[in-house]
Amino acid sequence: ILVIHGHGDPAHNRMLDEAGEYFHETYGGEMVNLFGYLWAMPLTDFRSTEERGRDGRAEHATMVETSVILALHPRLVSRDVKRALPQTGESLEDLERIAAAADWPGYFGDPALAPAALGRKVYRQWLEKGQELVNRILAGDDYRTLPRLAELGADDPADAAAVAVNDQMEARQQRWLANRATEPRPPR
């Protein structure tokens, strides 16, 4: 089973990795969080130095993500994107500050710079690296020894901060589940 998604959150990827390990250990099958491995590989940043400076940390709806959507489904991107003002941050703290603003438009970076051609390059790279990985897995290589995106966040203070927030949300959910388990259920 190949799990294919586009969410780079470390905790989300850790959960998918753990689900794959559970599936393997319980049923003897393979369930691979493909992008959890793919995004841990060395990937080329196709943005120019100037574009990286204007776009900042590659996060939600920046130049790169907007380019990928333009390449795959251009009608999903508003034509207004070309008038979008930059919301550039270099760190998670910068992005949190930007997102906390009352007038935050809901994106980061500089999506106005996004060309579909960049999205095609990025997507082609993901396809090529993904195909190489799948072929290695099918050939019997032990992919579990490869780096995973969720593991890479362990040394990054920004990703560690995101994981801490996610851990708090997970604890809240666990409390909710525990409370729910003790509540009487309505008859079906």
GROMACS .gro file of C-alpha atoms in nm:
model
  188
    1ILE     CA    1   0.000   0.000   0.000
    2LEU     CA    2   0.141   0.338  -0.097
    3VAL     CA    3   0.013   0.635   0.102
    4ILE     CA    4   0.044   0.946  -0.112
    5HIS     CA    5  -0.040   1.287   0.029
    6GLY     CA    6   0.094   1.640   0.026
    7HIS     CA    7   0.111   1.734   0.393
    8GLY     CA    8   0.455   1.805   0.538
    9ASP     CA    9   0.361   1.828   0.906
   10PRO     CA   10   0.611   1.617   1.106
   11ALA     CA   11   0.347   1.476   1.343
   12HIS     CA   12   0.117   1.384   1.053
   13ASN     CA   13   0.403   1.203   0.881
   14ARG     CA   14   0.506   1.030   1.205
   15MET     CA   15   0.147   0.900   1.242
   16LEU     CA   16   0.147   0.767   0.885
   17ASP     CA   17   0.489   0.604   0.942
   18GLU     CA   18   0.358   0.442   1.260
   19ALA     CA   19   0.046   0.318   1.081
   20GLY     CA   20   0.273   0.159   0.819
   21GLU     CA   21   0.487  -0.007   1.086
   22TYR     CA   22   0.172  -0.137   1.259
   23PHE     CA   23   0.042  -0.276   0.930
   24HIS     CA   24   0.377  -0.446   0.862
   25GLU     CA   25   0.416  -0.592   1.211
   26THR     CA   26   0.051  -0.699   1.240
   27TYR     CA   27  -0.029  -0.823   0.890
   28GLY     CA   28   0.313  -0.875   0.731
   29GLY     CA   29   0.234  -0.637   0.447
   30GLU     CA   30   0.391  -0.314   0.336
   31MET     CA   31   0.229   0.027   0.381
   32VAL     CA   32   0.466   0.306   0.282
   33ASN     CA   33   0.421   0.677   0.355
   34LEU     CA   34   0.581   0.765   0.021
   35PHE     CA   35   0.614   1.141   0.072
   36GLY     CA   36   0.746   1.085   0.424
   37TYR     CA   37   1.051   0.932   0.257
   38LEU     CA   38   1.047   1.142  -0.058
   39TRP     CA   39   1.060   1.476   0.124
   40ALA     CA   40   1.348   1.350   0.340
   41MET     CA   41   1.558   1.294   0.026
   42PRO     CA   42   1.785   1.563  -0.114
   43LEU     CA   43   1.556   1.752  -0.352
   44THR     CA   44   1.646   2.037  -0.581
   45ASP     CA   45   1.498   2.377  -0.494
   46PHE     CA   46   1.431   2.511  -0.842
   47ARG     CA   47   1.371   2.868  -0.723
   48SER     CA   48   1.641   3.122  -0.800
   49THR     CA   49   1.832   3.286  -0.515
   50GLU     CA   50   1.620   3.599  -0.560
   51GLU     CA   51   1.298   3.395  -0.561
   52ARG     CA   52   1.401   3.209  -0.244
   53GLY     CA   53   1.463   3.545  -0.078
   54ARG     CA   54   1.122   3.679  -0.179
   55ASP     CA   55   0.935   3.353  -0.111
   56GLY     CA   56   1.105   3.257   0.218
   57ARG     CA   57   1.054   2.928   0.394
   58ALA     CA   58   0.866   2.690   0.165
   59GLU     CA   59   0.535   2.639   0.342
   60HIS     CA   60   0.164   2.650   0.266
   61ALA     CA   61   0.068   2.829  -0.055
   62THR     CA   62   0.412   2.975  -0.119
   63MET     CA   63   0.554   3.006  -0.468
   64VAL     CA   64   0.638   2.634  -0.482
   65GLU     CA   65   0.301   2.496  -0.368
   66THR     CA   66   0.111   2.744  -0.583
   67SER     CA   67   0.326   2.645  -0.883
   68VAL     CA   68   0.246   2.276  -0.830
   69ILE     CA   69  -0.128   2.347  -0.823
   70LEU     CA   70  -0.094   2.569  -1.131
   71ALA     CA   71   0.077   2.278  -1.307
   72LEU     CA   72  -0.179   2.017  -1.201
   73HIS     CA   73  -0.511   2.204  -1.181
   74PRO     CA   74  -0.472   2.570  -1.281
   75ARG     CA   75  -0.843   2.643  -1.237
   76LEU     CA   76  -0.802   2.581  -0.863
   77VAL     CA   77  -0.578   2.888  -0.834
   78SER     CA   78  -0.748   3.226  -0.833
   79ARG     CA   79  -0.631   3.472  -1.096
   80ASP     CA   80  -0.598   3.715  -0.804
   81VAL     CA   81  -0.283   3.527  -0.699
   82LYS     CA   82  -0.083   3.753  -0.931
   83ARG     CA   83  -0.178   4.048  -0.709
   84ALA     CA   84  -0.097   3.867  -0.383
   85LEU     CA   85   0.134   4.062  -0.155
   86PRO     CA   86   0.433   3.872  -0.010
   87GLN     CA   87   0.391   3.717   0.336
   88THR     CA   88   0.752   3.605   0.368
   89GLY     CA   89   0.902   3.437   0.672
   90GLU     CA   90   1.231   3.255   0.721
   91SER     CA   91   1.136   3.057   1.032
   92LEU     CA   92   0.833   2.896   1.190
   93GLU     CA   93   0.828   3.182   1.439
   94ASP     CA   94   0.810   3.432   1.151
   95LEU     CA   95   0.523   3.238   0.996
   96GLU     CA   96   0.337   3.219   1.328
   97ARG     CA   97   0.370   3.597   1.364
   98ILE     CA   98   0.245   3.649   1.007
   99ALA     CA   99  -0.049   3.411   1.056
  100ALA     CA  100  -0.150   3.582   1.383
  101ALA     CA  101  -0.208   3.916   1.208
  102ALA     CA  102  -0.574   4.015   1.192
  103ASP     CA  103  -0.547   4.083   0.819
  104TRP     CA  104  -0.344   3.771   0.726
  105PRO     CA  105  -0.465   3.661   0.379
  106GLY     CA  106  -0.416   3.288   0.447
  107TYR     CA  107  -0.095   3.216   0.258
  108PHE     CA  108   0.280   3.245   0.309
  109GLY     CA  109   0.565   3.346   0.085
  110ASP     CA  110   0.515   3.511  -0.250
  111PRO     CA  111   0.267   3.303  -0.453
  112ALA     CA  112   0.246   3.582  -0.711
  113LEU     CA  113   0.584   3.458  -0.839
  114ALA     CA  114   0.442   3.110  -0.910
  115PRO     CA  115   0.470   2.982  -1.267
  116ALA     CA  116   0.320   2.650  -1.375
  117ALA     CA  117   0.659   2.561  -1.527
  118LEU     CA  118   0.816   2.554  -1.180
  119GLY     CA  119   0.534   2.330  -1.058
  120ARG     CA  120   0.597   2.089  -1.346
  121LYS     CA  121   0.969   2.070  -1.253
  122VAL     CA  122   0.890   2.010  -0.886
  123TYR     CA  123   0.624   1.751  -0.963
  124ARG     CA  124   0.848   1.575  -1.218
  125GLN     CA  125   1.120   1.553  -0.953
  126TRP     CA  126   0.872   1.402  -0.703
  127LEU     CA  127   0.757   1.150  -0.963
  128GLU     CA  128   1.111   1.049  -1.056
  129LYS     CA  129   1.231   1.015  -0.696
  130GLY     CA  130   0.907   0.841  -0.598
  131GLN     CA  131   0.938   0.593  -0.883
  132GLU     CA  132   1.300   0.518  -0.784
  133LEU     CA  133   1.191   0.456  -0.425
  134VAL     CA  134   0.896   0.235  -0.522
  135ASN     CA  135   1.123   0.032  -0.752
  136ARG     CA  136   1.371  -0.015  -0.464
  137ILE     CA  137   1.090  -0.127  -0.235
  138LEU     CA  138   0.955  -0.372  -0.495
  139ALA     CA  139   1.308  -0.506  -0.543
  140GLY     CA  140   1.317  -0.590  -0.172
  141ASP     CA  141   1.539  -0.309  -0.044
  142ASP     CA  142   1.491  -0.230   0.324
  143TYR     CA  143   1.340   0.114   0.288
  144ARG     CA  144   1.287   0.140   0.665
  145THR     CA  145   1.653   0.233   0.705
  146LEU     CA  146   1.610   0.545   0.489
  147PRO     CA  147   1.561   0.888   0.650
  148ARG     CA  148   1.203   0.996   0.707
  149LEU     CA  149   1.059   1.345   0.711
  150ALA     CA  150   0.917   1.297   1.061
  151GLU     CA  151   1.264   1.208   1.194
  152LEU     CA  152   1.434   1.506   1.032
  153GLY     CA  153   1.226   1.747   1.242
  154ALA     CA  154   1.384   1.618   1.562
  155ASP     CA  155   1.687   1.851   1.534
  156ASP     CA  156   1.511   2.151   1.378
  157PRO     CA  157   1.385   2.398   1.640
  158ALA     CA  158   1.104   2.514   1.410
  159ASP     CA  159   0.984   2.159   1.344
  160ALA     CA  160   1.032   2.073   1.713
  161ALA     CA  161   0.804   2.366   1.798
  162ALA     CA  162   0.544   2.236   1.552
  163VAL     CA  163   0.572   1.887   1.701
  164ALA     CA  164   0.524   2.032   2.052
  165VAL     CA  165   0.202   2.202   1.941
  166ASN     CA  166   0.087   1.880   1.774
  167ASP     CA  167   0.171   1.682   2.090
  168GLN     CA  168  -0.054   1.918   2.287
  169MET     CA  169  -0.336   1.867   2.037
  170GLU     CA  170  -0.282   1.490   2.050
  171ALA     CA  171  -0.301   1.494   2.432
  172ARG     CA  172  -0.627   1.691   2.411
  173GLN     CA  173  -0.765   1.437   2.164
  174GLN     CA  174  -0.658   1.146   2.387
  175ARG     CA  175  -0.840   1.309   2.683
  176TRP     CA  176  -1.148   1.351   2.463
  177LEU     CA  177  -1.132   0.985   2.356
  178ALA     CA  178  -1.091   0.871   2.717
  179ASN     CA  179  -1.388   1.081   2.830
  180ARG     CA  180  -1.595   0.961   2.537
  181ALA     CA  181  -1.522   0.598   2.624
  182THR     CA  182  -1.686   0.647   2.965
  183GLU     CA  183  -1.997   0.824   2.833
  184PRO     CA  184  -2.306   0.613   2.772
  185ARG     CA  185  -2.378   0.557   2.406
  186PRO     CA  186  -2.725   0.615   2.261
  187PRO     CA  187  -2.889   0.299   2.126
  188ARG     CA  188  -2.845   0.238   1.755
   0.00000   0.00000   0.00000
